[in-house]
Amino acid sequence: MTDLDAVDRAILQILQKDGRLSNAEIAARVALSPPACWKRLKRLEEHVILGYHAALDQRALGLGLFAFINITLDDHSEKAMRGFEAGVLALPSVVACHNVSGKYDYLLQVVVKDMEAFHELSMQRIRNLANVKEMYTGFSLKEIKRSTNLPL
């Protein structure tokens, strides 16, 4: 864990809201000189900041179906799990994958154009990954909250 002071946290909060701000704009907001802010940004980029990304509107891109797929595997060996995970990494429609505790082994979040695309993804691509025993799907009816901002 990286030690962060109040100024580091303020910089990170600012960047989570708008990653396109210039160093000078960030420095002004946290009351630092631009060189001091730049030095902190570089340190944060080495230890905390993973990257800068654009948040996209999935519906504007024609991706109207969001689903959660719970997966149970047949074989829980390390090799089998790595094989499943490698297969999931190759599927662009899977926007998140978590190895979870409880009844299921994995929780996948997928986004696709429509039910036909979902059927192709789930039945042709995911089900055919090695070691898939069971799949249970829930569809998002309405998104209440989506955030990539972490609580600081």
Short mmCIF file of C-alpha atoms in Angstrom, two decimals:
data_model
loop_
_atom_site.label_atom_id
_atom_site.label_comp_id
_atom_site.label_asym_id
_atom_site.label_seq_id
_atom_site.Cartn_x
_atom_site.Cartn_y
_atom_site.Cartn_z
CA MET A 1 0.00 0.00 0.00
CA THR A 2 1.26 3.44 -0.93
CA ASP A 3 1.29 6.17 1.70
CA LEU A 4 -0.90 9.02 0.52
CA ASP A 5 -1.32 12.38 2.16
CA ALA A 6 -4.32 14.71 1.82
CA VAL A 7 -2.86 16.42 -1.27
CA ASP A 8 -2.24 13.08 -3.02
CA ARG A 9 -5.83 12.07 -2.27
CA ALA A 10 -7.12 15.40 -3.57
CA ILE A 11 -5.15 14.96 -6.79
CA LEU A 12 -6.55 11.46 -7.23
CA GLN A 13 -10.12 12.63 -6.61
CA ILE A 14 -9.68 15.36 -9.21
CA LEU A 15 -8.25 12.91 -11.75
CA GLN A 16 -11.04 10.39 -11.15
CA LYS A 17 -13.53 13.07 -12.15
CA ASP A 18 -11.55 14.46 -15.08
CA GLY A 19 -8.38 12.71 -16.22
CA ARG A 20 -7.83 15.23 -19.01
CA LEU A 21 -6.93 18.17 -16.78
CA SER A 22 -3.51 19.64 -17.31
CA ASN A 23 -0.88 19.56 -14.60
CA ALA A 24 -1.27 23.35 -14.20
CA GLU A 25 -5.04 23.00 -13.65
CA ILE A 26 -4.56 20.25 -11.08
CA ALA A 27 -1.82 22.23 -9.33
CA ALA A 28 -4.09 25.27 -9.04
CA ARG A 29 -6.91 23.18 -7.56
CA VAL A 30 -4.70 21.67 -4.86
CA ALA A 31 -2.67 24.85 -4.21
CA LEU A 32 0.69 23.51 -5.40
CA SER A 33 3.21 24.85 -7.86
CA PRO A 34 3.12 23.04 -11.22
CA PRO A 35 6.57 21.44 -10.67
CA ALA A 36 5.57 20.13 -7.23
CA CYS A 37 2.29 18.80 -8.62
CA TRP A 38 4.07 17.17 -11.57
CA LYS A 39 6.45 15.39 -9.17
CA ARG A 40 3.51 14.03 -7.16
CA LEU A 41 1.68 12.98 -10.35
CA LYS A 42 4.70 11.03 -11.55
CA ARG A 43 4.97 9.23 -8.19
CA LEU A 44 1.23 8.46 -8.25
CA GLU A 45 1.52 7.18 -11.83
CA GLU A 46 4.26 4.78 -10.72
CA HIS A 47 2.36 3.39 -7.73
CA VAL A 48 -1.37 4.13 -7.85
CA ILE A 49 -2.65 5.36 -11.22
CA LEU A 50 -3.14 2.46 -13.63
CA GLY A 51 -4.02 4.58 -16.66
CA TYR A 52 -6.25 7.26 -18.14
CA HIS A 53 -9.42 6.21 -19.93
CA ALA A 54 -12.47 7.62 -21.64
CA ALA A 55 -15.84 6.58 -20.22
CA LEU A 56 -18.10 5.56 -23.11
CA ASP A 57 -21.88 5.45 -23.40
CA GLN A 58 -22.62 1.81 -24.22
CA ARG A 59 -26.10 2.54 -25.58
CA ALA A 60 -24.76 5.21 -27.94
CA LEU A 61 -22.47 2.50 -29.29
CA GLY A 62 -25.38 0.12 -29.86
CA LEU A 63 -24.57 -2.07 -26.85
CA GLY A 64 -28.02 -2.26 -25.27
CA LEU A 65 -27.83 -5.48 -23.26
CA PHE A 66 -25.89 -5.78 -20.00
CA ALA A 67 -25.83 -9.15 -18.23
CA PHE A 68 -24.22 -10.88 -15.29
CA ILE A 69 -23.24 -14.50 -15.80
CA ASN A 70 -22.42 -16.74 -12.86
CA ILE A 71 -20.16 -19.63 -13.86
CA THR A 72 -19.50 -22.90 -12.09
CA LEU A 73 -16.53 -24.94 -13.26
CA ASP A 74 -16.26 -28.72 -13.46
CA ASP A 75 -12.62 -28.86 -12.45
CA HIS A 76 -11.10 -26.53 -9.85
CA SER A 77 -7.45 -27.32 -10.45
CA GLU A 78 -5.11 -24.38 -10.95
CA LYS A 79 -4.49 -25.40 -14.57
CA ALA A 80 -8.23 -25.62 -15.35
CA MET A 81 -8.95 -22.25 -13.76
CA ARG A 82 -6.07 -20.59 -15.64
CA GLY A 83 -7.43 -22.06 -18.87
CA PHE A 84 -10.91 -20.68 -18.23
CA GLU A 85 -9.51 -17.27 -17.27
CA ALA A 86 -7.37 -17.13 -20.42
CA GLY A 87 -10.44 -17.86 -22.52
CA VAL A 88 -12.43 -15.10 -20.81
CA LEU A 89 -9.60 -12.60 -21.33
CA ALA A 90 -9.94 -13.17 -25.08
CA LEU A 91 -13.64 -12.15 -25.12
CA PRO A 92 -14.07 -8.38 -25.64
CA SER A 93 -17.76 -8.50 -24.66
CA VAL A 94 -16.77 -9.62 -21.16
CA VAL A 95 -16.06 -6.27 -19.51
CA ALA A 96 -15.32 -7.70 -16.06
CA CYS A 97 -14.60 -11.12 -14.60
CA HIS A 98 -14.28 -11.92 -10.91
CA ASN A 99 -13.29 -15.16 -9.22
CA VAL A 100 -15.84 -15.18 -6.39
CA SER A 101 -16.61 -17.07 -3.21
CA GLY A 102 -19.89 -18.82 -2.59
CA LYS A 103 -22.02 -21.00 -4.84
CA TYR A 104 -20.37 -19.93 -8.10
CA ASP A 105 -16.75 -19.77 -9.19
CA TYR A 106 -16.84 -16.69 -11.45
CA LEU A 107 -19.02 -13.68 -12.07
CA LEU A 108 -18.81 -12.20 -15.56
CA GLN A 109 -20.20 -8.84 -16.61
CA VAL A 110 -20.96 -8.75 -20.30
CA VAL A 111 -22.22 -6.10 -22.68
CA VAL A 112 -23.57 -6.90 -26.14
CA LYS A 113 -25.84 -5.44 -28.80
CA ASP A 114 -28.95 -7.53 -28.20
CA MET A 115 -30.31 -10.93 -27.16
CA GLU A 116 -29.11 -12.57 -30.37
CA ALA A 117 -25.56 -11.39 -29.67
CA PHE A 118 -25.91 -12.55 -26.07
CA HIS A 119 -27.00 -16.00 -27.21
CA GLU A 120 -23.99 -16.28 -29.51
CA LEU A 121 -21.63 -15.11 -26.76
CA SER A 122 -23.03 -17.31 -24.03
CA MET A 123 -23.79 -20.48 -25.98
CA GLN A 124 -21.06 -20.42 -28.60
CA ARG A 125 -18.16 -18.68 -26.88
CA ILE A 126 -18.47 -18.91 -23.08
CA ARG A 127 -20.12 -22.33 -22.79
CA ASN A 128 -17.45 -23.73 -25.11
CA LEU A 129 -14.62 -22.55 -22.89
CA ALA A 130 -12.99 -25.55 -21.29
CA ASN A 131 -14.37 -26.66 -17.98
CA VAL A 132 -17.71 -24.77 -17.84
CA LYS A 133 -20.21 -26.87 -15.89
CA GLU A 134 -23.09 -24.43 -15.30
CA MET A 135 -24.07 -20.89 -16.26
CA TYR A 136 -26.71 -18.71 -14.60
CA THR A 137 -27.55 -15.35 -16.11
CA GLY A 138 -29.22 -12.23 -14.77
CA PHE A 139 -29.98 -9.27 -17.03
CA SER A 140 -29.70 -5.65 -15.98
CA LEU A 141 -33.15 -4.09 -16.30
CA LYS A 142 -32.03 -0.63 -15.23
CA GLU A 143 -28.64 0.71 -14.25
CA ILE A 144 -28.85 2.66 -11.01
CA LYS A 145 -25.20 3.49 -10.50
CA ARG A 146 -21.95 2.96 -12.38
CA SER A 147 -18.71 4.44 -11.19
CA THR A 148 -15.04 3.81 -11.66
CA ASN A 149 -14.23 6.26 -8.86
CA LEU A 150 -12.77 4.68 -5.75
CA PRO A 151 -13.61 6.11 -2.33
CA LEU A 152 -10.65 8.12 -1.11
#
